[in-house]
């Protein structure tokens, strides 16, 4: 039989229909998000042409104020999602406080957290960047508007998570708890088409991704673990290779498909729990992988503030488990 042709909207709708009492609201929410991503993708693709890469404050050839791409992405998501009618509040890596739904727009039952353009240091050099999103149910009852409390939910309570990657093609990868599915944007149709159904990440990989320039800041467990991977290559014939783009979505996406481990270790980490770690942790677990801080499962962390950072160790299950072991042993020897 030939491969099926299916748009992301059809796929989400089919998944939503599996839930009794589904209203279609969730499908509508994600559909609007794909529209925002298409707009961002279009700007990313023509960035070099319209000099959109300039600093804010510049004026382009049309006499319009030039925006940096990350600000453009932030505003695009807010403008598309704020009026979508299904959200009660949003929060973004690019905004200090929670983002209320605009006056006059219908409030809904979902909460959206997002990183509008992750990997922004790669924009100027034409490397992959992405948009990451995380969706929760509203949990507060007293107002139609959502609050900080609605945003500070554990990753294990997410009802959906995903990312868009703006690379050699634009892709959407998402999960609603029924596996992980990937869609590739066909620019001639303007549709995301199913290209990677039910992604499973290999149990063990051959790639590690870490900023080795930070080696002297690493904890002892991380240092020993990375040494061990290099010894695996030299002595035990398991060829780990280092691959690091410095754009989380791109590093994560490659490792998800090929197998491997991405590390941004502590003590505090750089990556944000709500906009980066939690959504990618849901995706990786749904694909059979794992995500931890070294001592705790990412999805079990109770957030305490909007922009909280966590160490992030994420990827193939056996690799993450082995890292956790190294981390715990180093903690134990330091305590003895
Ligand atoms: P950003 O949200 O400011 O783009 O920072 C997050 C990025 C991630 O995409 C990437 O994994 C990490 O920062 C790379 O950091 P470093 O340059 O310290 O290795
Ligand atoms: Mg980011």
Tab-separated table of C-alpha atoms and ligand atoms in Angstrom:
chain	number	residue	atom	x	y	z
A	1	UNK	CA	0.000	0.000	0.000
A	2	UNK	CA	1.180	3.520	-0.682
A	3	UNK	CA	1.952	5.948	2.151
A	4	UNK	CA	-1.103	7.793	3.371
A	5	UNK	CA	-1.407	11.518	2.755
A	6	UNK	CA	-2.586	13.264	5.888
A	7	UNK	CA	-2.408	16.840	7.082
A	8	UNK	CA	-1.564	17.696	10.657
A	9	UNK	CA	-5.103	19.032	11.175
A	10	UNK	CA	-6.622	15.687	10.159
A	11	UNK	CA	-4.180	13.892	12.427
A	12	UNK	CA	-4.918	16.046	15.478
A	13	UNK	CA	-8.654	15.778	14.855
A	14	UNK	CA	-8.407	11.972	14.618
A	15	UNK	CA	-6.501	11.916	17.906
A	16	UNK	CA	-8.985	14.239	19.581
A	17	UNK	CA	-11.912	12.054	18.442
A	18	UNK	CA	-10.458	9.194	20.506
A	19	UNK	CA	-11.402	11.175	23.634
A	20	UNK	CA	-15.082	10.951	24.508
A	21	UNK	CA	-16.681	14.379	24.801
A	22	UNK	CA	-14.002	16.066	22.706
A	23	UNK	CA	-15.137	19.433	21.405
A	24	UNK	CA	-12.587	20.102	18.674
A	25	UNK	CA	-11.184	23.043	20.671
A	26	UNK	CA	-7.779	21.441	21.019
A	27	UNK	CA	-7.594	20.826	17.277
A	28	UNK	CA	-8.526	24.457	16.653
A	29	UNK	CA	-5.829	25.606	19.070
A	30	UNK	CA	-3.088	23.564	17.436
A	31	UNK	CA	-4.274	24.534	13.976
A	32	UNK	CA	-3.831	28.212	14.834
A	33	UNK	CA	-0.395	27.428	16.196
A	34	UNK	CA	0.569	25.850	12.866
A	35	UNK	CA	-0.541	29.062	11.162
A	36	UNK	CA	1.776	31.094	13.421
A	37	UNK	CA	4.608	28.684	12.624
A	38	UNK	CA	4.018	29.024	8.878
A	39	UNK	CA	4.280	32.801	9.201
A	40	UNK	CA	7.496	32.491	11.243
A	41	UNK	CA	8.870	29.930	8.787
A	42	UNK	CA	8.228	32.308	5.898
A	43	UNK	CA	10.132	35.102	7.636
A	44	UNK	CA	12.991	32.792	8.632
A	45	UNK	CA	13.335	31.659	5.015
A	46	UNK	CA	13.526	35.150	3.609
A	47	UNK	CA	15.491	36.609	6.513
A	48	UNK	CA	18.640	37.093	4.480
A	49	UNK	CA	16.722	38.817	1.693
A	50	UNK	CA	14.890	41.484	3.608
A	51	UNK	CA	17.651	42.265	6.065
A	52	UNK	CA	15.363	41.347	8.892
A	53	UNK	CA	18.437	40.311	10.808
A	54	UNK	CA	19.293	43.896	11.684
A	55	UNK	CA	18.959	45.343	15.138
A	56	UNK	CA	15.551	46.605	16.199
A	57	UNK	CA	15.216	50.226	15.191
A	58	UNK	CA	16.454	49.783	11.615
A	59	UNK	CA	14.181	50.604	8.717
A	60	UNK	CA	13.821	48.167	5.811
A	61	UNK	CA	13.530	48.915	2.097
A	62	UNK	CA	9.779	49.380	2.405
A	63	UNK	CA	10.263	52.027	5.064
A	64	UNK	CA	8.912	49.675	7.735
A	65	UNK	CA	10.539	49.288	11.106
A	66	UNK	CA	12.771	46.195	11.098
A	67	UNK	CA	12.221	43.671	13.823
A	68	UNK	CA	14.581	41.067	15.051
A	69	UNK	CA	13.308	37.613	14.173
A	70	UNK	CA	12.855	36.532	17.763
A	71	UNK	CA	10.654	39.548	18.458
A	72	UNK	CA	8.757	38.887	15.257
A	73	UNK	CA	8.173	35.274	16.314
A	74	UNK	CA	7.028	36.362	19.773
A	75	UNK	CA	4.504	38.814	18.355
A	76	UNK	CA	3.280	36.383	15.714
A	77	UNK	CA	2.473	33.694	18.283
A	78	UNK	CA	0.810	36.234	20.590
A	79	UNK	CA	-1.272	37.769	17.812
A	80	UNK	CA	-2.389	34.412	16.439
A	81	UNK	CA	-3.031	32.681	19.756
A	82	UNK	CA	-4.347	35.587	21.816
A	83	UNK	CA	-7.460	35.814	19.654
A	84	UNK	CA	-7.887	32.116	19.050
A	85	UNK	CA	-10.573	31.769	21.730
A	86	UNK	CA	-9.184	28.642	23.380
A	87	UNK	CA	-6.534	30.039	25.718
A	88	UNK	CA	-6.875	31.642	29.130
A	89	UNK	CA	-3.237	32.767	29.479
A	90	UNK	CA	0.169	32.421	27.804
A	91	UNK	CA	3.778	32.607	28.951
A	92	UNK	CA	6.872	32.964	26.807
A	93	UNK	CA	10.609	32.801	27.221
A	94	UNK	CA	10.671	36.291	25.713
A	95	UNK	CA	8.258	37.913	28.186
A	96	UNK	CA	8.982	38.670	31.816
A	97	UNK	CA	5.446	38.056	33.106
A	98	UNK	CA	2.455	35.980	32.082
A	99	UNK	CA	0.748	37.179	28.885
A	100	UNK	CA	-2.966	37.845	29.366
A	101	UNK	CA	-5.533	37.242	26.654
A	102	UNK	CA	-6.393	40.613	25.025
A	103	UNK	CA	-9.519	42.466	26.135
A	104	UNK	CA	-12.546	41.534	24.104
A	105	UNK	CA	-11.218	38.112	23.100
A	106	UNK	CA	-12.910	34.919	24.235
A	107	UNK	CA	-11.209	33.040	27.055
A	108	UNK	CA	-10.745	29.272	26.770
A	109	UNK	CA	-9.666	26.339	28.898
A	110	UNK	CA	-6.046	25.925	27.795
A	111	UNK	CA	-2.698	27.421	28.827
A	112	UNK	CA	0.107	27.903	26.281
A	113	UNK	CA	3.793	28.152	27.141
A	114	UNK	CA	6.299	28.743	24.350
A	115	UNK	CA	9.804	29.633	23.296
A	116	UNK	CA	9.094	31.612	20.106
A	117	UNK	CA	12.509	31.226	18.493
A	118	UNK	CA	14.926	28.957	20.255
A	119	UNK	CA	18.579	28.990	19.255
A	120	UNK	CA	18.511	32.662	18.346
A	121	UNK	CA	22.304	32.932	18.339
A	122	UNK	CA	22.116	30.776	15.189
A	123	UNK	CA	19.837	33.118	13.252
A	124	UNK	CA	22.645	35.155	11.734
A	125	UNK	CA	24.511	32.096	10.468
A	126	UNK	CA	21.637	30.304	8.762
A	127	UNK	CA	21.573	27.304	11.111
A	128	UNK	CA	18.410	25.555	12.313
A	129	UNK	CA	16.195	27.302	14.842
A	130	UNK	CA	12.806	26.391	16.226
A	131	UNK	CA	9.645	27.214	18.154
A	132	UNK	CA	8.823	25.045	21.184
A	133	UNK	CA	5.380	24.796	22.804
A	134	UNK	CA	3.724	23.241	25.823
A	135	UNK	CA	-0.006	23.054	26.572
A	136	UNK	CA	-1.805	22.549	29.887
A	137	UNK	CA	-5.403	22.628	31.038
A	138	UNK	CA	-6.463	25.647	33.076
A	139	UNK	CA	-6.572	24.536	36.706
A	140	UNK	CA	-7.802	27.650	38.495
A	141	UNK	CA	-11.545	28.092	38.776
A	142	UNK	CA	-12.237	31.557	40.143
A	143	UNK	CA	-11.741	33.651	36.958
A	144	UNK	CA	-12.047	33.190	33.210
A	145	UNK	CA	-8.513	34.573	32.910
A	146	UNK	CA	-5.662	32.214	33.647
A	147	UNK	CA	-3.028	33.057	36.246
A	148	UNK	CA	0.561	32.337	37.190
A	149	UNK	CA	-0.663	29.226	38.999
A	150	UNK	CA	-2.022	27.872	35.714
A	151	UNK	CA	1.431	28.295	34.174
A	152	UNK	CA	3.410	26.723	37.010
A	153	UNK	CA	2.301	23.141	36.419
A	154	UNK	CA	4.460	20.036	36.343
A	155	UNK	CA	5.544	18.707	32.961
A	156	UNK	CA	3.719	15.452	33.715
A	157	UNK	CA	0.453	17.438	33.566
A	158	UNK	CA	1.042	18.654	30.009
A	159	UNK	CA	-1.704	17.618	27.618
A	160	UNK	CA	0.358	18.391	24.565
A	161	UNK	CA	3.834	19.515	23.585
A	162	UNK	CA	5.830	19.960	20.428
A	163	UNK	CA	8.137	22.026	18.319
A	164	UNK	CA	8.540	23.486	14.873
A	165	UNK	CA	11.995	23.269	13.353
A	166	UNK	CA	12.990	25.705	10.633
A	167	UNK	CA	15.680	23.744	8.836
A	168	UNK	CA	16.308	22.334	5.371
A	169	UNK	CA	12.563	21.912	5.505
A	170	UNK	CA	10.129	23.136	8.147
A	171	UNK	CA	8.764	20.399	10.368
A	172	UNK	CA	6.319	20.077	13.208
A	173	UNK	CA	6.787	17.347	15.812
A	174	UNK	CA	4.139	16.939	18.487
A	175	UNK	CA	2.625	14.640	21.047
A	176	UNK	CA	-0.651	14.622	22.925
A	177	UNK	CA	0.308	11.497	24.859
A	178	UNK	CA	-0.358	9.048	22.013
A	179	UNK	CA	3.140	8.794	20.616
A	180	UNK	CA	5.171	11.361	18.726
A	181	UNK	CA	4.368	12.357	15.174
A	182	UNK	CA	6.260	14.462	12.665
A	183	UNK	CA	4.914	16.553	9.776
A	184	UNK	CA	6.824	18.306	7.026
A	185	UNK	CA	5.631	21.590	5.566
A	186	UNK	CA	4.954	21.402	1.853
A	187	UNK	CA	5.498	25.059	0.933
A	188	UNK	CA	3.584	24.730	-2.334
A	189	UNK	CA	0.463	23.571	-0.453
A	190	UNK	CA	1.052	25.484	2.765
A	191	UNK	CA	0.220	22.279	4.657
A	192	UNK	CA	2.103	20.194	7.178
A	193	UNK	CA	1.919	16.603	5.870
A	194	UNK	CA	2.499	13.482	7.944
A	195	UNK	CA	6.066	12.353	7.271
A	196	UNK	CA	7.193	10.644	10.507
A	197	UNK	CA	4.424	8.584	12.100
A	198	UNK	CA	4.967	7.263	15.624
A	199	UNK	CA	8.610	8.257	16.077
A	200	UNK	CA	10.572	5.929	18.373
A	201	UNK	CA	13.991	6.991	19.538
A	202	UNK	CA	16.673	4.265	19.715
A	203	UNK	CA	17.233	2.873	23.227
A	204	UNK	CA	20.916	3.740	22.941
A	205	UNK	CA	22.589	6.184	20.619
A	206	UNK	CA	25.987	6.995	19.194
A	207	UNK	CA	25.858	10.762	19.562
A	208	UNK	CA	26.509	13.039	22.514
A	209	UNK	CA	25.741	16.739	22.396
A	210	UNK	CA	27.237	19.087	24.950
A	211	UNK	CA	29.066	22.415	24.958
A	212	UNK	CA	32.561	21.132	25.763
A	213	UNK	CA	33.759	24.712	26.173
A	214	UNK	CA	32.023	24.621	29.549
A	215	UNK	CA	33.976	21.571	30.720
A	216	UNK	CA	35.610	23.381	33.617
A	217	UNK	CA	32.203	24.337	35.006
A	218	UNK	CA	30.801	20.807	34.881
A	219	UNK	CA	30.111	18.743	37.968
A	220	UNK	CA	32.321	15.688	38.551
A	221	UNK	CA	29.629	13.228	37.392
A	222	UNK	CA	29.263	14.933	34.009
A	223	UNK	CA	33.040	15.058	33.538
A	224	UNK	CA	33.431	11.366	34.280
A	225	UNK	CA	30.487	10.453	32.070
A	226	UNK	CA	31.875	12.311	29.045
A	227	UNK	CA	35.301	10.742	29.641
A	228	UNK	CA	33.569	7.358	29.719
A	229	UNK	CA	31.924	7.988	26.340
A	230	UNK	CA	35.309	8.780	24.841
A	231	UNK	CA	36.741	5.598	26.320
A	232	UNK	CA	33.811	3.685	24.828
A	233	UNK	CA	34.909	4.916	21.439
A	234	UNK	CA	38.586	4.146	22.030
A	235	UNK	CA	38.474	0.865	23.978
A	236	UNK	CA	35.072	-0.709	23.627
A	237	UNK	CA	34.194	-0.081	20.017
A	238	UNK	CA	30.978	1.853	20.675
A	239	UNK	CA	31.605	4.903	18.530
A	240	UNK	CA	30.147	7.946	20.248
A	241	UNK	CA	30.539	11.090	18.164
A	242	UNK	CA	30.128	14.642	19.375
A	243	UNK	CA	27.500	16.663	17.516
A	244	UNK	CA	26.566	20.087	18.871
A	245	UNK	CA	24.814	22.825	16.941
A	246	UNK	CA	24.010	24.987	19.963
A	247	UNK	CA	20.366	25.168	18.929
A	248	UNK	CA	18.356	22.961	21.237
A	249	UNK	CA	15.553	22.077	18.832
A	250	UNK	CA	18.065	21.086	16.163
A	251	UNK	CA	20.284	19.059	18.515
A	252	UNK	CA	17.241	17.423	20.094
A	253	UNK	CA	15.562	16.614	16.771
A	254	UNK	CA	18.666	14.940	15.345
A	255	UNK	CA	19.177	12.865	18.493
A	256	UNK	CA	15.479	11.938	18.647
A	257	UNK	CA	15.640	10.444	15.160
A	258	UNK	CA	19.130	8.957	15.294
A	259	UNK	CA	19.535	8.207	19.004
A	260	UNK	CA	21.872	10.000	21.373
A	261	UNK	CA	22.084	12.205	24.422
A	262	UNK	CA	21.948	15.994	24.800
A	263	UNK	CA	23.377	17.505	27.976
A	264	UNK	CA	23.224	20.991	29.439
A	265	UNK	CA	24.307	20.086	32.953
A	266	UNK	CA	24.160	21.965	36.232
A	267	UNK	CA	24.764	23.214	38.723
A	268	UNK	CA	21.879	25.429	37.614
A	269	UNK	CA	21.735	24.756	33.898
A	270	UNK	CA	20.881	27.267	31.217
A	271	UNK	CA	17.703	25.928	29.712
A	272	UNK	CA	14.256	26.874	30.952
A	273	UNK	CA	12.006	24.323	32.554
A	274	UNK	CA	8.693	25.574	31.194
A	275	UNK	CA	9.571	26.484	27.619
A	276	UNK	CA	12.348	24.027	26.746
A	277	UNK	CA	12.930	21.172	29.198
A	278	UNK	CA	9.339	20.125	29.997
A	279	UNK	CA	7.935	20.035	26.455
A	280	UNK	CA	10.954	18.199	25.051
A	281	UNK	CA	10.864	15.798	28.009
A	282	UNK	CA	7.258	14.885	27.221
A	283	UNK	CA	8.180	14.287	23.601
A	284	UNK	CA	11.237	12.185	24.365
A	285	UNK	CA	9.380	10.015	26.885
A	286	UNK	CA	6.566	9.480	24.409
A	287	UNK	CA	9.200	8.348	21.896
A	288	UNK	CA	10.687	5.869	24.391
A	289	UNK	CA	13.520	8.066	25.686
A	290	UNK	CA	14.180	9.827	28.985
A	291	UNK	CA	14.922	13.271	30.422
A	292	UNK	CA	16.429	14.113	33.789
A	293	UNK	CA	18.450	16.636	35.740
A	294	UNK	CA	20.791	13.855	36.835
A	295	UNK	CA	18.845	13.329	40.021
A	296	UNK	CA	15.225	13.928	39.066
A	297	UNK	CA	12.909	13.181	36.163
A	298	UNK	CA	12.246	16.487	34.366
A	299	UNK	CA	8.495	15.853	34.159
A	300	UNK	CA	8.285	15.499	37.976
A	301	UNK	CA	9.676	18.950	38.743
A	302	UNK	CA	7.202	21.362	40.304
A	303	UNK	CA	7.998	24.778	38.788
A	304	UNK	CA	8.282	27.652	41.228
A	305	UNK	CA	8.848	30.535	38.826
A	306	UNK	CA	8.204	31.301	35.165
A	307	UNK	CA	11.809	31.460	34.002
A	308	UNK	CA	13.317	28.772	36.196
A	309	UNK	CA	16.356	27.021	34.684
A	310	UNK	CA	17.189	23.343	35.104
A	311	UNK	CA	20.036	21.018	34.160
A	312	UNK	CA	18.791	19.047	31.146
A	313	UNK	CA	19.995	15.579	30.211
A	314	UNK	CA	17.742	14.209	27.479
A	315	UNK	CA	17.702	11.535	24.821
A	316	UNK	CA	18.001	7.777	24.437
A	317	UNK	CA	16.808	5.955	27.558
A	318	UNK	CA	19.896	3.821	28.225
A	319	UNK	CA	22.224	6.777	27.714
A	320	UNK	CA	20.275	8.996	30.121
A	321	UNK	CA	20.110	6.183	32.686
A	322	UNK	CA	23.851	5.697	32.448
A	323	UNK	CA	24.414	9.419	32.934
A	324	UNK	CA	22.156	9.377	36.023
A	325	UNK	CA	24.299	6.578	37.417
A	326	UNK	CA	27.515	8.538	36.918
A	327	UNK	CA	25.918	11.610	38.441
A	328	UNK	CA	24.703	9.754	41.519
A	329	UNK	CA	28.027	7.985	42.066
A	330	UNK	CA	29.908	11.298	41.896
A	331	UNK	CA	27.460	12.868	44.366
A	332	UNK	CA	27.916	9.907	46.679
A	333	UNK	CA	31.725	9.996	46.578
A	334	UNK	CA	31.678	13.748	47.228
A	335	UNK	CA	29.475	13.169	50.292
A	336	UNK	CA	31.665	10.299	51.677
B	1	LIG	P1	18.119	30.871	23.643
B	1	LIG	O1	16.766	30.481	24.155
B	1	LIG	O2	18.597	32.209	24.123
B	1	LIG	O3	18.237	30.692	22.171
B	1	LIG	O4	19.181	29.891	24.361
B	1	LIG	C1	18.954	28.535	24.330
B	1	LIG	C2	19.989	27.877	23.470
B	1	LIG	C3	19.593	26.468	23.114
B	1	LIG	O5	18.952	26.441	21.883
B	1	LIG	C4	20.917	25.751	23.061
B	1	LIG	O6	20.797	24.406	23.364
B	1	LIG	C5	21.747	26.472	24.089
B	1	LIG	O7	21.179	27.768	24.220
B	1	LIG	C6	23.170	26.590	23.692
B	1	LIG	O8	23.872	27.235	24.687
B	1	LIG	P2	25.468	27.441	24.621
B	1	LIG	O9	25.712	28.425	23.541
B	1	LIG	O10	25.807	27.949	25.989
B	1	LIG	O11	26.078	26.106	24.349
B	2	LIG	MG1	15.300	29.095	24.109
